[in-house]
Short mmCIF file of C-alpha atoms in Angstrom, two decimals:
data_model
loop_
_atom_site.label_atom_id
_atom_site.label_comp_id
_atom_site.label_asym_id
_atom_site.label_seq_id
_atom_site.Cartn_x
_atom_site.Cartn_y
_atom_site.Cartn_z
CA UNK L 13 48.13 41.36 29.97
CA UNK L 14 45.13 39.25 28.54
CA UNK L 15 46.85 36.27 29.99
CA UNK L 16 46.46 37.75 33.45
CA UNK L 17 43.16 38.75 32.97
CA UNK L 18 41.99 35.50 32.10
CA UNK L 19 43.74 33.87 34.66
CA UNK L 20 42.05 36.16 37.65
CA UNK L 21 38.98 35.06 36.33
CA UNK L 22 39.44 31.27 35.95
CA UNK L 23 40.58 31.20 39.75
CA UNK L 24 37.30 32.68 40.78
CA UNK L 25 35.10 30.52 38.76
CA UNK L 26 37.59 27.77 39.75
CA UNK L 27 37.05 28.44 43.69
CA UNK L 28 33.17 29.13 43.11
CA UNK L 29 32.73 25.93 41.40
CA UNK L 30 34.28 24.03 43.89
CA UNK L 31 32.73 25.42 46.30
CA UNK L 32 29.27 24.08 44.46
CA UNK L 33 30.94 20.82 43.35
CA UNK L 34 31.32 20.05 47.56
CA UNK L 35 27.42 20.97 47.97
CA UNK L 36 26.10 19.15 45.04
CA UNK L 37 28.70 15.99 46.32
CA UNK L 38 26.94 16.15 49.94
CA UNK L 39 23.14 16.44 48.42
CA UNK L 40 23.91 13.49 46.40
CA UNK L 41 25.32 11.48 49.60
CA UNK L 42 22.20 12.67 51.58
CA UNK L 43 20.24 10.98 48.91
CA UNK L 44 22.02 7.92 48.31
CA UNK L 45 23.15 8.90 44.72
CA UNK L 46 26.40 8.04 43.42
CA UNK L 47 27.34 9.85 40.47
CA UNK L 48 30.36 8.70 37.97
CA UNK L 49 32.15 11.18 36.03
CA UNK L 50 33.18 9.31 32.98
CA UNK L 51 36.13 11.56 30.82
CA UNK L 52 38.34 11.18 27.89
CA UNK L 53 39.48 11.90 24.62
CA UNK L 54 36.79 11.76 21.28
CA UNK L 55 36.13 8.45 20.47
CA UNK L 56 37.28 6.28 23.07
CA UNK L 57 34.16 4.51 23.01
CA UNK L 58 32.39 6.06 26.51
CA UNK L 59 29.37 5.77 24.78
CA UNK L 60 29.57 2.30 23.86
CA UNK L 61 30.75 1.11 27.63
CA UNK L 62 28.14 3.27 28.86
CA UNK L 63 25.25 0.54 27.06
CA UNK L 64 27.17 -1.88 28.04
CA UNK L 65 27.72 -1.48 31.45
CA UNK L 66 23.93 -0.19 32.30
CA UNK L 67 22.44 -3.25 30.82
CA UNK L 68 24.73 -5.33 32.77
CA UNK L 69 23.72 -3.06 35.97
CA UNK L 70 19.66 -1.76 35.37
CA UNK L 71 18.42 -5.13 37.26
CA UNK L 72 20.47 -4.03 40.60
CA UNK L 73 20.69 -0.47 40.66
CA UNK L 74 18.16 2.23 39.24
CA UNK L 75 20.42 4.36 36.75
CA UNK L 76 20.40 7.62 35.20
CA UNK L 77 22.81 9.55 32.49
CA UNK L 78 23.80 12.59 31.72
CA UNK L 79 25.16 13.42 28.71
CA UNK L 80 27.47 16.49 27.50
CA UNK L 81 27.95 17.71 24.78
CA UNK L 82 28.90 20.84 22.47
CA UNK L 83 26.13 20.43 19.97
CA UNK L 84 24.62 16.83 18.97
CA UNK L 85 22.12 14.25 20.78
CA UNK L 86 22.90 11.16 19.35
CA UNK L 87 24.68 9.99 22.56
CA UNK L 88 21.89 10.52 24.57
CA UNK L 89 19.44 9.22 21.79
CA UNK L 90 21.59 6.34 21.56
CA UNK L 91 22.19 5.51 25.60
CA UNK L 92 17.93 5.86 25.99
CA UNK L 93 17.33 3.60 22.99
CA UNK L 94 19.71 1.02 23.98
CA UNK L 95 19.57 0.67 27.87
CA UNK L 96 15.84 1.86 28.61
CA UNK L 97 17.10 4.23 31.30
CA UNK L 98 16.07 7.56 31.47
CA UNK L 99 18.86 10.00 30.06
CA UNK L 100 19.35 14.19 29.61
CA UNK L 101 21.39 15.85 26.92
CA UNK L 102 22.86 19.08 27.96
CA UNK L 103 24.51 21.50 25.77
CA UNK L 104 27.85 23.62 27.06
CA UNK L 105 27.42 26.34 24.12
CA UNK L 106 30.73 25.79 23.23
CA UNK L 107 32.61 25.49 26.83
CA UNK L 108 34.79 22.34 26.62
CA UNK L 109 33.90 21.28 30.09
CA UNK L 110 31.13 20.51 32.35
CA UNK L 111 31.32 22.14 35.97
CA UNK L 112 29.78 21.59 38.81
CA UNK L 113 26.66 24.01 38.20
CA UNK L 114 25.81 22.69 34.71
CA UNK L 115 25.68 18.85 36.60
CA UNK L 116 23.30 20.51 39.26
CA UNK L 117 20.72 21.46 36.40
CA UNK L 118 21.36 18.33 35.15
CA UNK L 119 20.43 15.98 37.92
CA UNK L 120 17.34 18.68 38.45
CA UNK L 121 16.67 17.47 34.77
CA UNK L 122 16.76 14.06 35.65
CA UNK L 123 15.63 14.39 39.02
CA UNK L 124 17.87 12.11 40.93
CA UNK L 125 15.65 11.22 43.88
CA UNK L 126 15.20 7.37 43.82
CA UNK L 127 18.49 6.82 41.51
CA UNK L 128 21.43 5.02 43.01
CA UNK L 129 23.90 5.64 40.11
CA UNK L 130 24.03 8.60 37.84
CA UNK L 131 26.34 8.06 34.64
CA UNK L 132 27.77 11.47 33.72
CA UNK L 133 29.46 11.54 29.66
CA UNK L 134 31.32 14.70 29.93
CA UNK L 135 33.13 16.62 26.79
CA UNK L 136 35.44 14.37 25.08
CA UNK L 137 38.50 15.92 26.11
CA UNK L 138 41.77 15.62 28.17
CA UNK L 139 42.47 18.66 28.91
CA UNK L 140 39.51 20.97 30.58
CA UNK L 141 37.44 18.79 31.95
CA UNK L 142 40.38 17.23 34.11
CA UNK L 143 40.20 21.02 35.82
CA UNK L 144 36.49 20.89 37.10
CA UNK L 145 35.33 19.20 39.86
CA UNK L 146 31.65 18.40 38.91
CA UNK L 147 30.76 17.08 42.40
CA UNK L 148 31.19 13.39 41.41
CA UNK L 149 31.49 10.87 43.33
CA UNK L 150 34.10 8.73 41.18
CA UNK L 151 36.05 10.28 38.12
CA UNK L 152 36.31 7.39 35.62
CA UNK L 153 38.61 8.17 32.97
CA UNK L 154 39.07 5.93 29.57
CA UNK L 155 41.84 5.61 27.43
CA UNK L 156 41.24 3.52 24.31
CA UNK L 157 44.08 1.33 22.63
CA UNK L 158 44.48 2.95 19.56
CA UNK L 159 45.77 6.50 21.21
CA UNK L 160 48.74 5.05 22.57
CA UNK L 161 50.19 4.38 26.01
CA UNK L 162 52.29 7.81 25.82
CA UNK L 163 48.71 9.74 27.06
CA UNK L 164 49.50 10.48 30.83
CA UNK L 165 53.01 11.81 30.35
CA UNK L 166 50.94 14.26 28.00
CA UNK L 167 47.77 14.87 29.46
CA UNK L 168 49.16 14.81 33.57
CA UNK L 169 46.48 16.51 35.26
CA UNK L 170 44.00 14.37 33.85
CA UNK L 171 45.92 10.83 35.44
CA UNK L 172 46.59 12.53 38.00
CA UNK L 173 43.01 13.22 39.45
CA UNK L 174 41.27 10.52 38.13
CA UNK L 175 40.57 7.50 40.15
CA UNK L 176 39.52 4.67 38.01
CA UNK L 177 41.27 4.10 34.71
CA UNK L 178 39.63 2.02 31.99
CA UNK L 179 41.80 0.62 29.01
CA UNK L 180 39.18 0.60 26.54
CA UNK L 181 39.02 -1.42 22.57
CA UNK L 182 41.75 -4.09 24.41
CA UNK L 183 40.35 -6.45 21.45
CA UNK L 184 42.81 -4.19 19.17
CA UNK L 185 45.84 -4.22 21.16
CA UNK L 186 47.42 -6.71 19.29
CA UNK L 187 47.11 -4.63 16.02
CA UNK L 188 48.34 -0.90 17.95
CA UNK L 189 51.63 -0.39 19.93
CA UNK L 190 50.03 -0.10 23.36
CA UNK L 191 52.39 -1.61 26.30
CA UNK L 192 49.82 -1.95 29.23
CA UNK L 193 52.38 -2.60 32.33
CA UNK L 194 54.02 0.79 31.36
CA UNK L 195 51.04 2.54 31.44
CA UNK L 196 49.89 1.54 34.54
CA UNK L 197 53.26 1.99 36.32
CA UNK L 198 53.24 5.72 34.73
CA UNK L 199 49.96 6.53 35.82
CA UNK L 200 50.55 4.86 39.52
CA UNK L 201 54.02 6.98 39.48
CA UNK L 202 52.06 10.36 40.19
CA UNK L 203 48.87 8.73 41.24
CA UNK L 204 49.04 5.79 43.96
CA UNK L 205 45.62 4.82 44.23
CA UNK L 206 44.79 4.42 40.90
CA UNK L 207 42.87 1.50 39.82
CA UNK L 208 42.74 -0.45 36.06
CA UNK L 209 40.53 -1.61 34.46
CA UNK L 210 41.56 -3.54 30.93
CA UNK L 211 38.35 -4.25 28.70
CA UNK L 212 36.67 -4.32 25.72
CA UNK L 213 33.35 -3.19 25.17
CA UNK L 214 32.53 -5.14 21.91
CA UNK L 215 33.70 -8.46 22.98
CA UNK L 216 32.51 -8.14 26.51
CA UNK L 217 36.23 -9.19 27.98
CA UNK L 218 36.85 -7.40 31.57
CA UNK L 219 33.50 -5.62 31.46
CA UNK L 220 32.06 -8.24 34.07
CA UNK L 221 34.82 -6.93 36.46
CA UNK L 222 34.09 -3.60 36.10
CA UNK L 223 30.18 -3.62 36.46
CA UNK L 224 30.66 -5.71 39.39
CA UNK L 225 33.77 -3.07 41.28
CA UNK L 226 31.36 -0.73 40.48
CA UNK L 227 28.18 -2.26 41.96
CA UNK L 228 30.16 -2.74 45.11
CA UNK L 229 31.26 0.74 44.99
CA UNK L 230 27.36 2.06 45.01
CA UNK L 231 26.48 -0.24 47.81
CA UNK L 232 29.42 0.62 50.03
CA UNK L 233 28.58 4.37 49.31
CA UNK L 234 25.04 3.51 50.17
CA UNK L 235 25.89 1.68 53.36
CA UNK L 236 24.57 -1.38 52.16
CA UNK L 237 25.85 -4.65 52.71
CA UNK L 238 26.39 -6.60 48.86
CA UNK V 3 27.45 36.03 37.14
CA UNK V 4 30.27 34.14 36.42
CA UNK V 5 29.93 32.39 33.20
CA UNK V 6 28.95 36.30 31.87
CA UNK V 7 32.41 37.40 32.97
CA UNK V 8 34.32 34.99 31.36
CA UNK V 9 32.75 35.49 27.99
CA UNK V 10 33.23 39.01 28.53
CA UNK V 11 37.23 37.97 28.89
CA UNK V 12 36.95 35.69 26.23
CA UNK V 13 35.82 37.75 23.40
CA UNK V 14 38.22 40.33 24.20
CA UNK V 15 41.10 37.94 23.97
CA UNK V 16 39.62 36.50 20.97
CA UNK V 17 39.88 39.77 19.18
CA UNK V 18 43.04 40.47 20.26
CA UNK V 19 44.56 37.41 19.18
CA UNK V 20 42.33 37.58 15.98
CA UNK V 21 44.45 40.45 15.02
CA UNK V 22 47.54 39.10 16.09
CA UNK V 23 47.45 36.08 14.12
CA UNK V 24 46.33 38.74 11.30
CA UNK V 25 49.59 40.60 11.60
CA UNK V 26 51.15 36.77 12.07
CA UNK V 27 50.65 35.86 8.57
CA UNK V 28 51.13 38.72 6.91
CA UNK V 29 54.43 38.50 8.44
CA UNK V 30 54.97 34.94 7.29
CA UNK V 31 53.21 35.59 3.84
CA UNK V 32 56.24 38.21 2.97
CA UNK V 33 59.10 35.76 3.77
CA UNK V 34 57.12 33.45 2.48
CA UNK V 35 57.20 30.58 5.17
CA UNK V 36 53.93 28.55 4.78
CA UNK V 37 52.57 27.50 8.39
CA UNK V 38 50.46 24.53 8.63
CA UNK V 39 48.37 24.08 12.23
CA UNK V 40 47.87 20.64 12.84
CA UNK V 41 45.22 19.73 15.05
CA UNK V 42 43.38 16.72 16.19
CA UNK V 43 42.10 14.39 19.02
CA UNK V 44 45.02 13.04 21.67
CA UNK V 45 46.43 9.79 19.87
CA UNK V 46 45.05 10.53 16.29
CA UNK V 47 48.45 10.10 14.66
CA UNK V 48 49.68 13.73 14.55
CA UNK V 49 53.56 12.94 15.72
CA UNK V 50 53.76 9.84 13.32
CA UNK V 51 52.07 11.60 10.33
CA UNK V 52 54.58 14.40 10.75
CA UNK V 53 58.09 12.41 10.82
CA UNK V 54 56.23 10.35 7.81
CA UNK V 55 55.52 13.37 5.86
CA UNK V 56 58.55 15.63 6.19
CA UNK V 57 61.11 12.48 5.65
CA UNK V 58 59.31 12.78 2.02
CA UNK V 59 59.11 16.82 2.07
CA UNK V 60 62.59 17.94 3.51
CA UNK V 61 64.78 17.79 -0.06
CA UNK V 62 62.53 19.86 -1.63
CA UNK V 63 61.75 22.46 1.49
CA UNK V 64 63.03 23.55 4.30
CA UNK V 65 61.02 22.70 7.33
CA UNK V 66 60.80 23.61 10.84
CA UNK V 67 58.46 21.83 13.61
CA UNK V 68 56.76 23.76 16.00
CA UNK V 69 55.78 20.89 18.82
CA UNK V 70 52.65 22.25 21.79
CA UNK V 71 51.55 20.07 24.91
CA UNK V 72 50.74 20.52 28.37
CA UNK V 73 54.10 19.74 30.02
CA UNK V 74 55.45 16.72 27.81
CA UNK V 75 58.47 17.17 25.63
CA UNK V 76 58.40 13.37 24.19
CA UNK V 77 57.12 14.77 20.41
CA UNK V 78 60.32 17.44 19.50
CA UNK V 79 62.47 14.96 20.49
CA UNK V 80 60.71 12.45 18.28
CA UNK V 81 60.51 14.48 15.51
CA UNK V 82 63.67 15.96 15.48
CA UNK V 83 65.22 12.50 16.35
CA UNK V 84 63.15 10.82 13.16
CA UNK V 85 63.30 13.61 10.71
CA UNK V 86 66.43 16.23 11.64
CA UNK V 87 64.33 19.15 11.02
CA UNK V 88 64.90 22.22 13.48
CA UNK V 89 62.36 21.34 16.50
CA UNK V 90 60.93 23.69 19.42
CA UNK V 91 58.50 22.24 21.80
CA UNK V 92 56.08 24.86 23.53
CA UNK V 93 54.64 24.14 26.79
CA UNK V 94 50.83 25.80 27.75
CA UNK V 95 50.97 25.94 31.31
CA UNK V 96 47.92 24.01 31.23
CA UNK V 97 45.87 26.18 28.67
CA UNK V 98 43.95 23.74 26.04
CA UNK V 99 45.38 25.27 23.01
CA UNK V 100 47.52 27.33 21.29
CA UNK V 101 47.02 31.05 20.30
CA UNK V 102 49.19 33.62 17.75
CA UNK V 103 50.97 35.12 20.41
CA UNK V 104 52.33 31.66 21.58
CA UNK V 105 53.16 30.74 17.93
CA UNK V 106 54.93 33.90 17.03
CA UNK V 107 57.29 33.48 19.89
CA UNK V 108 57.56 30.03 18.87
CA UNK V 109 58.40 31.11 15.09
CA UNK V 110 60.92 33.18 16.70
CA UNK V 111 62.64 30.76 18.87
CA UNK V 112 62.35 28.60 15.28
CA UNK V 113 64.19 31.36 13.29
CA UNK V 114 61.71 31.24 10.29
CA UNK V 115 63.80 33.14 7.96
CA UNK V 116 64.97 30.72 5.14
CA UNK V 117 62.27 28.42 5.51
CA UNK V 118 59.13 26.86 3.60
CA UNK V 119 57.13 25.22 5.65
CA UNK V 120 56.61 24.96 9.61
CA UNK V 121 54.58 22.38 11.04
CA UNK V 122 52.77 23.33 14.01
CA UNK V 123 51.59 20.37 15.87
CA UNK V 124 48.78 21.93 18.46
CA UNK V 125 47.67 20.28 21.76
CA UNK V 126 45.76 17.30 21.05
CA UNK V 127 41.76 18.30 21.71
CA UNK V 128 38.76 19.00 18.77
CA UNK V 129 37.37 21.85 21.43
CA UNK V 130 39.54 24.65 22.10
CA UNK V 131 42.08 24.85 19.28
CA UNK V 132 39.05 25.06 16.88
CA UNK V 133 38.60 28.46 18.21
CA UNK V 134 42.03 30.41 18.17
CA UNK V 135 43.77 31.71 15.39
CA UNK V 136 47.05 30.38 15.29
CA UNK V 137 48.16 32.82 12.13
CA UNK V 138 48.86 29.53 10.19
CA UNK V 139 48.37 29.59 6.38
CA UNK V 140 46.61 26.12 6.10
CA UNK V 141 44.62 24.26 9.19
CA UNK V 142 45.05 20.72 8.91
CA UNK V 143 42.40 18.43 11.32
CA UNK V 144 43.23 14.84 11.66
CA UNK V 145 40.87 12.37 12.31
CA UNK V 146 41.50 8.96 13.15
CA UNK V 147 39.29 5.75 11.63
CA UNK V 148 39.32 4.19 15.70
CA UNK V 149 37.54 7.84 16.84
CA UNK V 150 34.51 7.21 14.43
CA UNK V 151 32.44 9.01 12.04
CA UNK V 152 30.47 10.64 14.05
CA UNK V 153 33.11 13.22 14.99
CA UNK V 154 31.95 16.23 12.97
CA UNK V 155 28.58 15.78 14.73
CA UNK V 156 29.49 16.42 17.82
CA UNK V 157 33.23 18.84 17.45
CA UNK V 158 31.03 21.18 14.84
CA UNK V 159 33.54 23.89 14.86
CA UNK V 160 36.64 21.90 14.09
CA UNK V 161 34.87 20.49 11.22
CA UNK V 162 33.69 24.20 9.96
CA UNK V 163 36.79 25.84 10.18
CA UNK V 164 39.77 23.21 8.95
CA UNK V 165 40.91 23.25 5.45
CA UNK V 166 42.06 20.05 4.62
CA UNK V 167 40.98 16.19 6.77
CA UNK V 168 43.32 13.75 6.97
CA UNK V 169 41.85 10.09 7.60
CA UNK V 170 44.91 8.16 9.97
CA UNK V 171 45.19 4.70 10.69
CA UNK V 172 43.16 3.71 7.51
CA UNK V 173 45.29 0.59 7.64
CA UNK V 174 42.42 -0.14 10.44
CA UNK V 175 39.34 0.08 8.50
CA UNK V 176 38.50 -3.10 8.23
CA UNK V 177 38.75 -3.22 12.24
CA UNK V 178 35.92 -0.37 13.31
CA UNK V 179 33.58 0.63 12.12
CA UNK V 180 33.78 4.07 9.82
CA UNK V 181 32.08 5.11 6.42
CA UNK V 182 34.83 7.26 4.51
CA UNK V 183 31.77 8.64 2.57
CA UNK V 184 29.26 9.35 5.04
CA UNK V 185 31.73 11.02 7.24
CA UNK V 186 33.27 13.34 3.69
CA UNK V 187 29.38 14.15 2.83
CA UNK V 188 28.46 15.48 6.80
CA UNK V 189 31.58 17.36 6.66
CA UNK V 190 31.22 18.86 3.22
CA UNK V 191 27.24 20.07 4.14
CA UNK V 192 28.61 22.70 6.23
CA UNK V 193 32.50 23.39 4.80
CA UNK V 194 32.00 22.71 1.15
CA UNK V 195 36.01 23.85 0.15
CA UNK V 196 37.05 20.78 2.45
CA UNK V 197 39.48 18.39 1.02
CA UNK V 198 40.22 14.90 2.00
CA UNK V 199 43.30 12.80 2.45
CA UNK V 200 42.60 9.36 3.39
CA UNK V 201 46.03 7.76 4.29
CA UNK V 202 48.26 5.20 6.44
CA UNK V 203 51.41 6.70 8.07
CA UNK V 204 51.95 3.17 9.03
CA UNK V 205 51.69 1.45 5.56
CA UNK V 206 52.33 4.71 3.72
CA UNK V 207 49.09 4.40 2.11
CA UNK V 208 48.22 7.58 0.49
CA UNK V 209 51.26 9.84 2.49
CA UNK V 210 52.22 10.59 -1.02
CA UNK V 211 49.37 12.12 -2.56
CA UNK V 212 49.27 14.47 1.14
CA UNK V 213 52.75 15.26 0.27
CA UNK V 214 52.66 15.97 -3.37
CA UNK V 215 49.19 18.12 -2.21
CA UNK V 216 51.37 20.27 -0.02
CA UNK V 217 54.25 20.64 -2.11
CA UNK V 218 51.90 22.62 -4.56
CA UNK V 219 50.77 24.61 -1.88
CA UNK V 220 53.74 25.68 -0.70
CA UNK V 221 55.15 26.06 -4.19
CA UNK V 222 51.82 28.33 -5.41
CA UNK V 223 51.75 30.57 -2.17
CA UNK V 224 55.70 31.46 -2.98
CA UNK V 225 54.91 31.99 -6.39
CA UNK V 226 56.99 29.38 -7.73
CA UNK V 227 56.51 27.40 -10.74
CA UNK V 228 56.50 23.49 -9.54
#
């Protein structure tokens, strides 16, 4: 009985925030924004690739970020302080997701007009925030090393809507039992288009690749030649 | 409108399943099968920590596993495989955690008469299992040294509510970075009855002392003499 009920009403706020996820995804193409919705578990290090990929970025692109969280601010404390770029903290009083309405009050926050790339840090978390559409442009999902390659037979939903996947901490994979070919061929088994992207964040290795897919990315969306 | 609804939903099934899991371990309490919920990131160690710790625990108890995940049936078989304790594996149907009516029919597909101790492994997230009431008798949160200390910051809940932290993949220490101390004192400010297991399932490091902890347990809520 309670299952039901709760079920009725995830399927409207499902369909209502989809319905706002496609309106805040056209007002963001209108203005030239592209926004990345960057997802996965606690401490795979999306804070850490976030500084490192904005610094690498700020001189071509004007960035912003929004950060989720339950409680804290050190993420967005600690994105500001290291990249320069102007960054909002929300709060999801204890929802373990962002949806599409939350991101609208966000980029209202941050006021998006003149930004051609808006970093969103949602919930770390592979379960509910593989559910809402947030009206993102590109769902980036990480997986670090250290969790092990068994994550998308787990977690499905999640590699199965994402679209870019980042290996993240690959500077560790010699110490951790992390096969990367049968990862990839898992997640590709379900999910076609996927793309990879091996790196590591402290030693710099692969990030170069993935600022500059990314760049392209933002100019394509923006109809601009690179 | 909508987020007011679901919190309406939300508490209700909160309070039912407060007084399930109630009624749960009462239940458990007179046959006197002690339930720990295990709970933790995805890829903290959970799986490995378990065949680890009941390999040590099953001459002197008799243990059942209780395995949760979204569709994925890859931990039973592992831990039934590794250890040859009695195994069930519950599925969600995509909910982020496990509540006491799921675990009571899972204690009853287990057959919990004639045993000590059932391990209940929940889905792997610090959001959403922080909230429900399994019924278990102990809550035990892993925390991996590759996540980073700064997880009770931002997963406040999880931190409040578990009894006992377990440290994994100490054997990595020397790899990330993560202060031990600073990371017992944040938790200890707002749960001061915490206790804390640094270990290794990998190098065994400290699986012992865990082990001999829970034996007592066990022992002291039968009313045995160890």
């Amino acid at each position: 009985m309670d299952q039901v009920r709760v079920i009725k009403v995830k399927q409207s706020v499902l369909a209502n925030n989809d319905a706002r996820a496609d309106a805040l995804r056209q007002k963001l193409k209108e203005r030239g924004v592209f926004l990345v919705n960057v997802m996965s578990s606690p401490g795979s290090g999306k804070t850490t690739l976030l500084v490192n990929l904005i610094n690498r970025l700020k001189n071509d692109l004007r960035i912003g970020v929004i950060e989720a969280d339950m409680d804290a601010i050190v993420d967005a404390n600690t994105v500001e302080n290291k990249t320069g770029v102007k960054t909002v903290q929300l709060h999801t009083s204890g929802e373990c997701h962002l949806d599409a309405k939350m991101v609208d009050e966000g980029m209202n926050f941050l006021g998006d007009e003149g930004l051609d790339l808006v970093f969103l840090e949602n919930i770390g978390n592979l379960v509910c925030p593989a559910e809402f559409d947030t009206g993102a442009t590109l769902k980036m999902v990480l997986l670090s090393i250290p969790e092990g390659d068994d994550k998308p037979l787990k977690y499905p939903l999640m590699f199965e809507r994402g679209d870019w996947f980042v290996f993240t901490k690959m500077d560790a994979i010699s110490y951790f039992d992390f096969n990367v070919d049968r990862v990839e061929a898992s997640i590709l088994k379900e999910n076609p288009n996927a793309k990879f992207f091996p790196l590591s964040a402290k030693t710099d290795q692969g990030v170069d690749r993935l600022a500059a897919a990314l760049l392209h990315e933002v100019k394509a969306y923006q109809g601009k030649a690179e």
